[in-house]
Coordinates of C-alpha atoms and ligand atoms in Angstrom, one line a residue:
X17 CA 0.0 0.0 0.0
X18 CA 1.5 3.5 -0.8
X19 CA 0.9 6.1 1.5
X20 CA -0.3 9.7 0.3
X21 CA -2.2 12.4 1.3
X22 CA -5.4 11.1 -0.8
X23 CA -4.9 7.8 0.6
X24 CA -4.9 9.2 4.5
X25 CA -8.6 11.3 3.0
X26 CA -9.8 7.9 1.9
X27 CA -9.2 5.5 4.9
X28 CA -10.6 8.9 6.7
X29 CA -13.9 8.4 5.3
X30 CA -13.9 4.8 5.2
X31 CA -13.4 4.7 9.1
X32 CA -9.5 3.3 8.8
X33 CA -10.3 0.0 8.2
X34 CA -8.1 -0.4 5.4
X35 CA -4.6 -0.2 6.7
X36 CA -2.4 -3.3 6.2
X37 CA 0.5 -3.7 8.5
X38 CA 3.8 -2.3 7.2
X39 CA 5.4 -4.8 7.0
X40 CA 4.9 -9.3 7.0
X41 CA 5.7 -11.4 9.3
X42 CA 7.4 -14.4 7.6
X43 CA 9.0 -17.6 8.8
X44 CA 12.1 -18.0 8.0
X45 CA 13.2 -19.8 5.0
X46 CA 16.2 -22.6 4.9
X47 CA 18.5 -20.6 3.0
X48 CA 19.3 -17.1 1.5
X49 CA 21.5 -15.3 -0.4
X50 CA 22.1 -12.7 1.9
X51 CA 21.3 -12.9 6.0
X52 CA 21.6 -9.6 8.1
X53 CA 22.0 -10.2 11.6
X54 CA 20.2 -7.0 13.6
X55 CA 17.1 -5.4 12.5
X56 CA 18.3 -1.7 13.7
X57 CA 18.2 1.1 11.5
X58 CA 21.7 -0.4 9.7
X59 CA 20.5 -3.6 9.3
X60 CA 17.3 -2.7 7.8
X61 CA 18.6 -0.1 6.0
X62 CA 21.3 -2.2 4.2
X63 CA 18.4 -4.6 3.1
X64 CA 16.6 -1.9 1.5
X65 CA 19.6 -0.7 -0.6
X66 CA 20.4 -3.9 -1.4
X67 CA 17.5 -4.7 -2.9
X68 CA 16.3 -1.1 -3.9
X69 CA 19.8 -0.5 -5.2
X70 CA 21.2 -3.6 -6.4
X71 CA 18.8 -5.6 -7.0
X72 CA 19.2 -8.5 -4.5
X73 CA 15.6 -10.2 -3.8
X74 CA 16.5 -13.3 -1.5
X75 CA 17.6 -11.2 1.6
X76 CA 16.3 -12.1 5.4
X77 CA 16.9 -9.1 8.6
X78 CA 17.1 -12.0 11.9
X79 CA 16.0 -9.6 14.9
X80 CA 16.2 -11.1 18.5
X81 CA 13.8 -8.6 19.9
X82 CA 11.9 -6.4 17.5
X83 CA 12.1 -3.3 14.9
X84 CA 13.3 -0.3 16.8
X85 CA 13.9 -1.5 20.0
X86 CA 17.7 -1.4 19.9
X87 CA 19.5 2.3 19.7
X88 CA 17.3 3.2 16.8
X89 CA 14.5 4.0 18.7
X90 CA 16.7 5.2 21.5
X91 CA 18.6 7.8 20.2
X92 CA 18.6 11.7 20.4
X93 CA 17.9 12.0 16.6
X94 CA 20.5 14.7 15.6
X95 CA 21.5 14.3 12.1
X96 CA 24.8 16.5 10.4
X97 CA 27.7 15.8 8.6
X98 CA 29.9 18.4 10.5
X99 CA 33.4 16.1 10.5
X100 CA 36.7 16.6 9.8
X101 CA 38.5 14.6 8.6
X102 CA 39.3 13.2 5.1
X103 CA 37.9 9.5 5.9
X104 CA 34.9 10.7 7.6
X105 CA 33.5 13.9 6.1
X106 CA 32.8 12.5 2.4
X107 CA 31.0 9.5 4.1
X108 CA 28.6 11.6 6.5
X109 CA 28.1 14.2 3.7
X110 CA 26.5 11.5 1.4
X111 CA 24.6 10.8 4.6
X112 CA 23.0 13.8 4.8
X113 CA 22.4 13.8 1.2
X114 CA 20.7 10.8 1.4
X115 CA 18.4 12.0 4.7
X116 CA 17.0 14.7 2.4
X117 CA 15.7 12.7 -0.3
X118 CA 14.8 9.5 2.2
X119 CA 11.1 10.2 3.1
X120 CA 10.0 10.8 -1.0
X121 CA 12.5 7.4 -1.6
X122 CA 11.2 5.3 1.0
X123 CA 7.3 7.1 1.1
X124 CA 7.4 7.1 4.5
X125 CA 7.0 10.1 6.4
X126 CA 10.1 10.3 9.4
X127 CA 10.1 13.5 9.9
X128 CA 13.5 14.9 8.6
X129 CA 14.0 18.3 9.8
X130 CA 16.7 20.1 8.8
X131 CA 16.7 22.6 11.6
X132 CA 20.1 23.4 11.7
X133 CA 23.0 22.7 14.5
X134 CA 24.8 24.8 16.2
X135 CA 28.3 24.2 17.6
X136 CA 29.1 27.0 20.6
X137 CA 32.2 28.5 20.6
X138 CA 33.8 29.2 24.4
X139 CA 37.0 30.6 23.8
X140 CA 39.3 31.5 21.3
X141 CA 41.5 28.6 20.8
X142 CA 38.3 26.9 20.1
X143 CA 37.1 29.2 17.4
X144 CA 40.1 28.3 15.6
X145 CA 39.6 24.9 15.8
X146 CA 36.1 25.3 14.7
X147 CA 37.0 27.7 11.8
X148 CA 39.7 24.7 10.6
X149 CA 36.2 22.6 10.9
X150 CA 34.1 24.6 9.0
X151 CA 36.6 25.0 6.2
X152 CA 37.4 21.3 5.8
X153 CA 33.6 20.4 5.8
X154 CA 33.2 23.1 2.9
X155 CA 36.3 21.7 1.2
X156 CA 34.3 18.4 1.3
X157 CA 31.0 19.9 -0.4
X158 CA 28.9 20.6 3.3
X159 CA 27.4 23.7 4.3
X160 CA 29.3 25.3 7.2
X161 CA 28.7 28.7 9.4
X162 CA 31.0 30.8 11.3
X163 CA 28.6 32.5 13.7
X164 CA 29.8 35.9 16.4
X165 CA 27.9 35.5 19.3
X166 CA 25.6 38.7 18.4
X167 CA 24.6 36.4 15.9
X168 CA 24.0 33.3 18.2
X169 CA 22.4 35.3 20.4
X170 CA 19.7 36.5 18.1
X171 CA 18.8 32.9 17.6
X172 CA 19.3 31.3 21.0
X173 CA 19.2 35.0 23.3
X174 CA 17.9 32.8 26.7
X175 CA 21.6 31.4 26.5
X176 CA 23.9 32.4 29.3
X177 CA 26.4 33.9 27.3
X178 CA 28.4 35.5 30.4
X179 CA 29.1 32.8 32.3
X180 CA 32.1 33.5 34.1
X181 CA 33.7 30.1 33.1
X182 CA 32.3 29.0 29.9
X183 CA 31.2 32.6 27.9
X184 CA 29.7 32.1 24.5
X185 CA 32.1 33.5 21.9
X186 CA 29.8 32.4 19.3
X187 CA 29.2 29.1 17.3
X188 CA 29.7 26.9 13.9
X189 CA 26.2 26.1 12.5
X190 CA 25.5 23.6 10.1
X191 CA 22.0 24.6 8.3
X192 CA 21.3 21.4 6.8
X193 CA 21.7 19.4 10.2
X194 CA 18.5 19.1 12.5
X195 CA 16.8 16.1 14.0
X196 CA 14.9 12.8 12.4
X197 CA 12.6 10.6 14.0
X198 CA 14.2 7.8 15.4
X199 CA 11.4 5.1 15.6
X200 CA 10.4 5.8 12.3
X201 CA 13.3 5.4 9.8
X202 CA 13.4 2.0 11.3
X203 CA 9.9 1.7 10.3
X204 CA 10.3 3.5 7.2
X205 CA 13.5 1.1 6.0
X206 CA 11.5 -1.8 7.1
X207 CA 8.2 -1.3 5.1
X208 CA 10.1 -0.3 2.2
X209 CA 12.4 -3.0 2.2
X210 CA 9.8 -5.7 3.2
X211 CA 7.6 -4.3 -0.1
X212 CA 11.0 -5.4 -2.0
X213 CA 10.7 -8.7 -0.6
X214 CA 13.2 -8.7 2.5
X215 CA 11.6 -11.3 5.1
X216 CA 12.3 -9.4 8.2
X217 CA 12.0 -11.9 11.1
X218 CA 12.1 -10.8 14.6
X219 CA 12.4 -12.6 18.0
X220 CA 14.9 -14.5 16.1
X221 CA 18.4 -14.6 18.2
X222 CA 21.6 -15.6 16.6
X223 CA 23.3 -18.1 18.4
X224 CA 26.1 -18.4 16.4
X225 CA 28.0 -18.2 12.6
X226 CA 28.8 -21.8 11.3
X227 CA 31.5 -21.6 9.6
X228 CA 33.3 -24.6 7.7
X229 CA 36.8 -24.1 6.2
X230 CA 36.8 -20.6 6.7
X231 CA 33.8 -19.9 4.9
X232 CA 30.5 -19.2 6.9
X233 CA 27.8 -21.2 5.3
X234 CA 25.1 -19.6 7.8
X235 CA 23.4 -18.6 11.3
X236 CA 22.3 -20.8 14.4
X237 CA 19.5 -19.3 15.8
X238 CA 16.8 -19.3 18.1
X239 CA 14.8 -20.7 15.1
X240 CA 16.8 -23.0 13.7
X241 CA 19.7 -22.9 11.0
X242 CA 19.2 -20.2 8.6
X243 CA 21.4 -20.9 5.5
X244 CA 23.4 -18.0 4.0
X245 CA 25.2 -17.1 0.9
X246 CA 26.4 -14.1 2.8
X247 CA 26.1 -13.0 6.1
X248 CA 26.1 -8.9 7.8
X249 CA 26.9 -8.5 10.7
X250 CA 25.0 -5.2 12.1
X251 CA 24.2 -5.3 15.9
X252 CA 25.5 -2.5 16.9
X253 CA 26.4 -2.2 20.5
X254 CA 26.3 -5.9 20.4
X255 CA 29.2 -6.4 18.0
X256 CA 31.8 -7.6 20.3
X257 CA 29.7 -10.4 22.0
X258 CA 28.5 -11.4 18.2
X259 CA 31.8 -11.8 16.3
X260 CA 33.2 -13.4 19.3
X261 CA 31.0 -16.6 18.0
X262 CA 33.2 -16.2 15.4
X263 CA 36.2 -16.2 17.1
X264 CA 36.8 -12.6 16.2
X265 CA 38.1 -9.8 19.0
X266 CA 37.2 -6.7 17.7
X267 CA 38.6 -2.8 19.0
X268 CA 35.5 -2.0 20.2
X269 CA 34.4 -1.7 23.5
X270 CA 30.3 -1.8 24.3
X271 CA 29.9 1.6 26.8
X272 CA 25.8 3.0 27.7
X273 CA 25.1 6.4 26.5
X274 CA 21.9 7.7 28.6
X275 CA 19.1 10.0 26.8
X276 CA 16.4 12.3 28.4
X277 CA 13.3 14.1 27.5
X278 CA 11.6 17.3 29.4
X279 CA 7.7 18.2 30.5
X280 CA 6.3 19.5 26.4
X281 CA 7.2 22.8 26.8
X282 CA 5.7 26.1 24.0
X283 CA 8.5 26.1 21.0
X284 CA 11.9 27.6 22.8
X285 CA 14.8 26.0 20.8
X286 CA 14.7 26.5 17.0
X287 CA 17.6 23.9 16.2
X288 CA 19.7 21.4 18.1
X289 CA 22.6 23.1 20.3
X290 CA 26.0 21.5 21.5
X291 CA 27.8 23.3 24.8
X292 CA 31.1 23.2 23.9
X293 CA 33.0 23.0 26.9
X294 CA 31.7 20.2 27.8
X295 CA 29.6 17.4 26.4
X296 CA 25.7 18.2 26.1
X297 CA 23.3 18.2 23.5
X298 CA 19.6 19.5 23.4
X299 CA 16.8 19.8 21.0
X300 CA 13.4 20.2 20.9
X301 CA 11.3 17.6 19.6
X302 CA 7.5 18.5 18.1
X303 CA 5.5 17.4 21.2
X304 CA 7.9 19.8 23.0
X305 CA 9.8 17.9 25.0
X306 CA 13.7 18.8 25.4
X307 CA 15.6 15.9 24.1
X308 CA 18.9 16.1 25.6
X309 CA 22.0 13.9 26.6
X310 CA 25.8 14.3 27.4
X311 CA 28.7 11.4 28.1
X312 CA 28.7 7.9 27.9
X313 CA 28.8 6.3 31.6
X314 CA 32.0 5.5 31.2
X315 CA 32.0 1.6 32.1
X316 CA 31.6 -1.4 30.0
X317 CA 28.0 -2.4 29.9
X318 CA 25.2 -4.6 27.9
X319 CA 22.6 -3.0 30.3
X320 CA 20.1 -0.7 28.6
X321 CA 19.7 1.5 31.4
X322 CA 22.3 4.0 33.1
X323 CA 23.3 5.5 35.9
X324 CA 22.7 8.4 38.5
X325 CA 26.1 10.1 38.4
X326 CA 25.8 10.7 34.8
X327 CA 22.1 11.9 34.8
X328 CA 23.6 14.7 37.5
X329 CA 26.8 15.5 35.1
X330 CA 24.8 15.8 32.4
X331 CA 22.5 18.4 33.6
X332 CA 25.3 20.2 35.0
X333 CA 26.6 21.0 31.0
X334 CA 23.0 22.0 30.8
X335 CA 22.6 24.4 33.6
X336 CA 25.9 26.2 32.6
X337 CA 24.4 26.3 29.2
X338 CA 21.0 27.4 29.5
X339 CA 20.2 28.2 33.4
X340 CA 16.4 28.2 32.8
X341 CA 16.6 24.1 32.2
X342 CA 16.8 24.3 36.3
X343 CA 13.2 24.9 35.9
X344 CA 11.6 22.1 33.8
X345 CA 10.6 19.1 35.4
X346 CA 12.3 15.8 33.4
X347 CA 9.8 13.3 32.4
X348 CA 11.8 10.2 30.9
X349 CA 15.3 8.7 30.2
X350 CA 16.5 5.7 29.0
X351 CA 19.9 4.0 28.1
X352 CA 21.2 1.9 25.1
X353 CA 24.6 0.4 24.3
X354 CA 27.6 2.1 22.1
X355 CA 29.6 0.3 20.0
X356 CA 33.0 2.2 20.9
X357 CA 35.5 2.1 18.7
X358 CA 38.9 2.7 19.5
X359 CA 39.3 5.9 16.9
X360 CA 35.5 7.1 17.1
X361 CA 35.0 6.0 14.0
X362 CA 33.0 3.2 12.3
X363 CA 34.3 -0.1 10.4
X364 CA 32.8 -1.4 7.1
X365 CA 34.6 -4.2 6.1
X366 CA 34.7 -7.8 5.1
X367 CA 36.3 -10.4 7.7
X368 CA 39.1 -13.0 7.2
X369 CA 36.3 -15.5 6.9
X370 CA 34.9 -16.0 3.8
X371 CA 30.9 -14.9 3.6
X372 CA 31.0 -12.8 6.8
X373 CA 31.2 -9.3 6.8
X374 CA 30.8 -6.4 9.6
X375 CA 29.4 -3.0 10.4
X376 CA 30.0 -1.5 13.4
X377 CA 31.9 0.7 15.9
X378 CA 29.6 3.8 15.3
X379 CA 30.2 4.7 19.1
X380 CA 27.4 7.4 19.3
X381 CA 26.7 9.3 16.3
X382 CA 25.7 6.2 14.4
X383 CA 22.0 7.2 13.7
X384 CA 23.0 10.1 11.5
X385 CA 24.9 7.8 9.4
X386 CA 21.8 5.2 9.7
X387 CA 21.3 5.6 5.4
X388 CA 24.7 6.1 4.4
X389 CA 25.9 2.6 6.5
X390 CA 23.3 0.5 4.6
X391 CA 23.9 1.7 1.4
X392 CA 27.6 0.8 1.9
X393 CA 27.6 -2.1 3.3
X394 CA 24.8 -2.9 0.6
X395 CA 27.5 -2.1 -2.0
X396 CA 30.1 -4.0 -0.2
X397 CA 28.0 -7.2 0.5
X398 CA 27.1 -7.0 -3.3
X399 CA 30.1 -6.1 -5.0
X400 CA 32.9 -7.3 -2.6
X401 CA 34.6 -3.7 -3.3
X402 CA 33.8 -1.0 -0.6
X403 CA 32.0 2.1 -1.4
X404 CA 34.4 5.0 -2.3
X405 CA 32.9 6.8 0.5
X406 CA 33.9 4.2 3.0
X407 CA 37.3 3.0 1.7
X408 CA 39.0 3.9 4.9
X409 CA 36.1 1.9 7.7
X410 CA 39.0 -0.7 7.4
X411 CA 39.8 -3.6 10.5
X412 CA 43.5 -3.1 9.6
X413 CA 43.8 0.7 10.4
X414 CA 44.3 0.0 13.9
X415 CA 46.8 -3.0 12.9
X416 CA 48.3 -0.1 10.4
X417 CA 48.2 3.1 12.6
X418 CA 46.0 4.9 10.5
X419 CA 43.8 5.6 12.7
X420 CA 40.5 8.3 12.3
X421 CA 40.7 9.9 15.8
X422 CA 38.2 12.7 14.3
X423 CA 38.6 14.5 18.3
X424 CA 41.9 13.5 18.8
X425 CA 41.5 11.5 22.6
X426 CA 43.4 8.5 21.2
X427 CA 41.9 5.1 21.9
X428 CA 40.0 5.8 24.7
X429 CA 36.6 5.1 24.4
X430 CA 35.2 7.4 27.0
X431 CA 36.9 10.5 26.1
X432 CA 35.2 10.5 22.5
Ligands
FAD521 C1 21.0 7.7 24.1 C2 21.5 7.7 22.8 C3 21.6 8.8 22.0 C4 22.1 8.8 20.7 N1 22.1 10.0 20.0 C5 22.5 10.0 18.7 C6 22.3 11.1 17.9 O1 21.7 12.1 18.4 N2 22.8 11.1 16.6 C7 23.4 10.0 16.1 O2 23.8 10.1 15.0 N3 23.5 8.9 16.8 C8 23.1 8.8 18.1 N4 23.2 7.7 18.9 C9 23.8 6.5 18.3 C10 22.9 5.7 17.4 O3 21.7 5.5 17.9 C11 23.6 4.3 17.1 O4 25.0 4.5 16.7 C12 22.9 3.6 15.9 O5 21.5 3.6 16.1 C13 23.4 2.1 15.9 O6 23.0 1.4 14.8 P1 21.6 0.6 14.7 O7 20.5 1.5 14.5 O8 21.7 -0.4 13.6 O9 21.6 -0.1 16.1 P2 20.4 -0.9 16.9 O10 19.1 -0.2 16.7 O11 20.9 -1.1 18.3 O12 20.4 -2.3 16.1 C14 21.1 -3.4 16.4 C15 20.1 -4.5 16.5 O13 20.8 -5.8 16.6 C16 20.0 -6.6 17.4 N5 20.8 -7.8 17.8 C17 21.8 -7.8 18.7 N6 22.3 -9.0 18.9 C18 21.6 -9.8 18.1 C19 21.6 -11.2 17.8 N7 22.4 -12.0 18.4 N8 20.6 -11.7 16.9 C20 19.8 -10.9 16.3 N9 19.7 -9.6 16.5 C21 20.6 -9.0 17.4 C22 19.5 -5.7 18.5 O14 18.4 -6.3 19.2 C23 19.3 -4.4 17.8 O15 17.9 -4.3 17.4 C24 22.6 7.6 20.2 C25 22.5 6.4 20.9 C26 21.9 6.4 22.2 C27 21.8 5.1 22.9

């Protein structure tokens, strides 16, 4: 069923009786050509693309719990491509390229809204760094803003801009950044690729990879043996407890990043904001709810759910940010895990065993990237070549020393 305005009129009048569910709910079959393990936005995106883009038909998505409830649906939804670096910039650019033609692609409406970010500026050490920023991302064909903090302050004038540690010197905006719903791309990615045939199957746990003579021939599950021509791996903050069924030990560490979400409060931020003397984030979503967050918790964890000291750090950034937050009441929060990499940066890349290939390590900021990672690893699980926009998401980087440390902390997860 294709959705459209005439179509919402017409199940209107008819009383709504005439909605199908987006997507089926199949059994699995024996065997296909491709298997991707984790039905997150990745996963499910690099189904779509891979049969949307190159034509593959007999694809399965195995999901142990169900669509959207891993960090898809548990993210703070900022989208931007404001990077630096050589082997990241190109790849989040075609990201962002790709957010603003997804809802018409997929017909699906996810609410893409390009309200612009906005980087603060706090001293002037960091306005050079930022100004470095902004060039490279223009040198790489992304919009980029140098703002004085007259200028900020027309925009954002409730900030405290004299605060005696942290003043606001003004900011580097990126127009075409802004905030996506979370939930519904996974939806979106899942209708559309389920219309293309995909058989997306959740409640369906890999066990393990069987592999024979250094080719993986296919997934143990909590269904049975699902055959595979080729198997993606895509789990996210998962990944190291995955490929370590196939004896794999990957630089990533799994870390919980915590979210939160105000009382709906009348319109007050136009775009997302990022303090930049410390780590917090804040938007404001359509229901009007603040959607904020700040550091990982800093220990290794598989639990969805973090922890006090954090929640208290976190509004600290806020309150030296924006004193008024002291006000609003907060109404929810909620963890999920982080893939950590070692660099900060993501790996796309096929493994030493034949048939098995990964997608991971997007520490936080993997949502943004959510259409540009499946259409890569599409093009890498079809072609066996890497997308030119991914050529350096490598496993041998950290063997090589080229690393992507796009902040410079070195390979320490928590200080991303
Ligand atoms: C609080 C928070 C805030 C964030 N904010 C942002 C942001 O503002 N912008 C941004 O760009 N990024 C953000 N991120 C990061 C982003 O959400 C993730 O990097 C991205 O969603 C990860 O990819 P995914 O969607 O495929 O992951 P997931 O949705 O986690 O998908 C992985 C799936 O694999 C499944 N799985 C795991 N093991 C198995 C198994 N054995 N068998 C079958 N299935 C399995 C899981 O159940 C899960 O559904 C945030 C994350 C969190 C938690």
């Amino acid at each position: 069923m294709r959705y459209s305005g005439f179509r919402v009129l017409q199940q209107a009048m008819t009383g709504h009786k005439g909605w199908q569910p987006a997507w089926r709910d199949p059994d699995p079959k024996p065997h296909y050509d491709i298997v991707i393990i984790g039905g997150g936005g990745h996963g499910l995106a690099t189904a779509y693309y891979l049969a949307r883009q190159f034509g593959q038909a007999n694809i399965a998505v195995l999901e142990k719990g169900w669509i959207g409830g891993g960090n898809v649906g548990r993210n703070t939804t900022i989208i931007r491509s404001n990077y630096m670096l050589d082997g990241n910039e190109p790849f989040y650019e075609f990201s962002l390229k790709l957010w603003e033609g997804l809802e018409q692609d997929f017909n699906y409406n996810a609410m893409v809204s390009q309200r612009g970010i906005l980087n603060l500026i706090h001293s002037d050490a960091q306005r050079d760094a930022f100004t470095r920023r902004g060039n490279a991302m223009i040198l790489n064909g992304a919009d980029a803003e140098l703002l004085t903090a007259e200028q900020v302050r027309r925009e954002y004038p409730f900030l405290n801009f004299n605060n005696a540690r942290f003043p606001i010197k003004g900011g580097l905006a990126q127009r075409r950044g802004g905030t996506v719903r979370h939930d519904a791309v996974a939806w979106g990615y899942a209708r559309g690729a389920d219309r293309r045939g995909v058989d997306i199957i959740q409640h369906c746990e890999v066990t393990g990879f069987r592999i024979e003579n250094g080719i993986c021939r296919g997934v143990e599950t909590s269904r049975g043996f699902i055959g595979a021509g080729k198997v993606g791996v895509a789990v996210a903050g998962n990944s190291g407890r995955m490929m370590a069924k196939a004896g794999m030990r990957l630089p990533i560490e799994s870390h919980v990043l915590q979210a939160f979400v105000s009382e709906g409060l009348k319109p007050v931020l136009p775009g997302v904001i990022t303090f930049g003397a410390g780590h917090f984030y804040c938007s404001q979503s359509d229901k009007g709810g603040l959607v904020f967050g700040g550091d990982i918790d800093g220990y290794n964890s598989y639990a969805q759910r973090g922890n006090l000291p954090v929640v208290e750090d976190v509004a600290e950034g806020g309150m030296a940010l924006f004193p008024g937050l002291g006000r609003v009441r907060l109404l929810r929060m909620w963890g999920g895990i982080m893939d950590m990499s070692m660099d900060g940066s993501p790996i796309i890349d096929r493994t030493h065993i034949d048939g098995l290939y990964f997608n991971g390590g997007w520490c936080y900021g993997g949502f943004k990237a959510t259409p540009a990672s499946g259409w890569c690893f599409a093009h890498l699980l079809a072609t066996d070549t890497p997308h030119p926009t991914a050529t350096a998401y490598r496993f041998d980087r950290f063997e090589r020393g080229r690393m992507i440390d796009e902040k410079g902390m070195g390979a320490q997860p928590n200080l991303h």
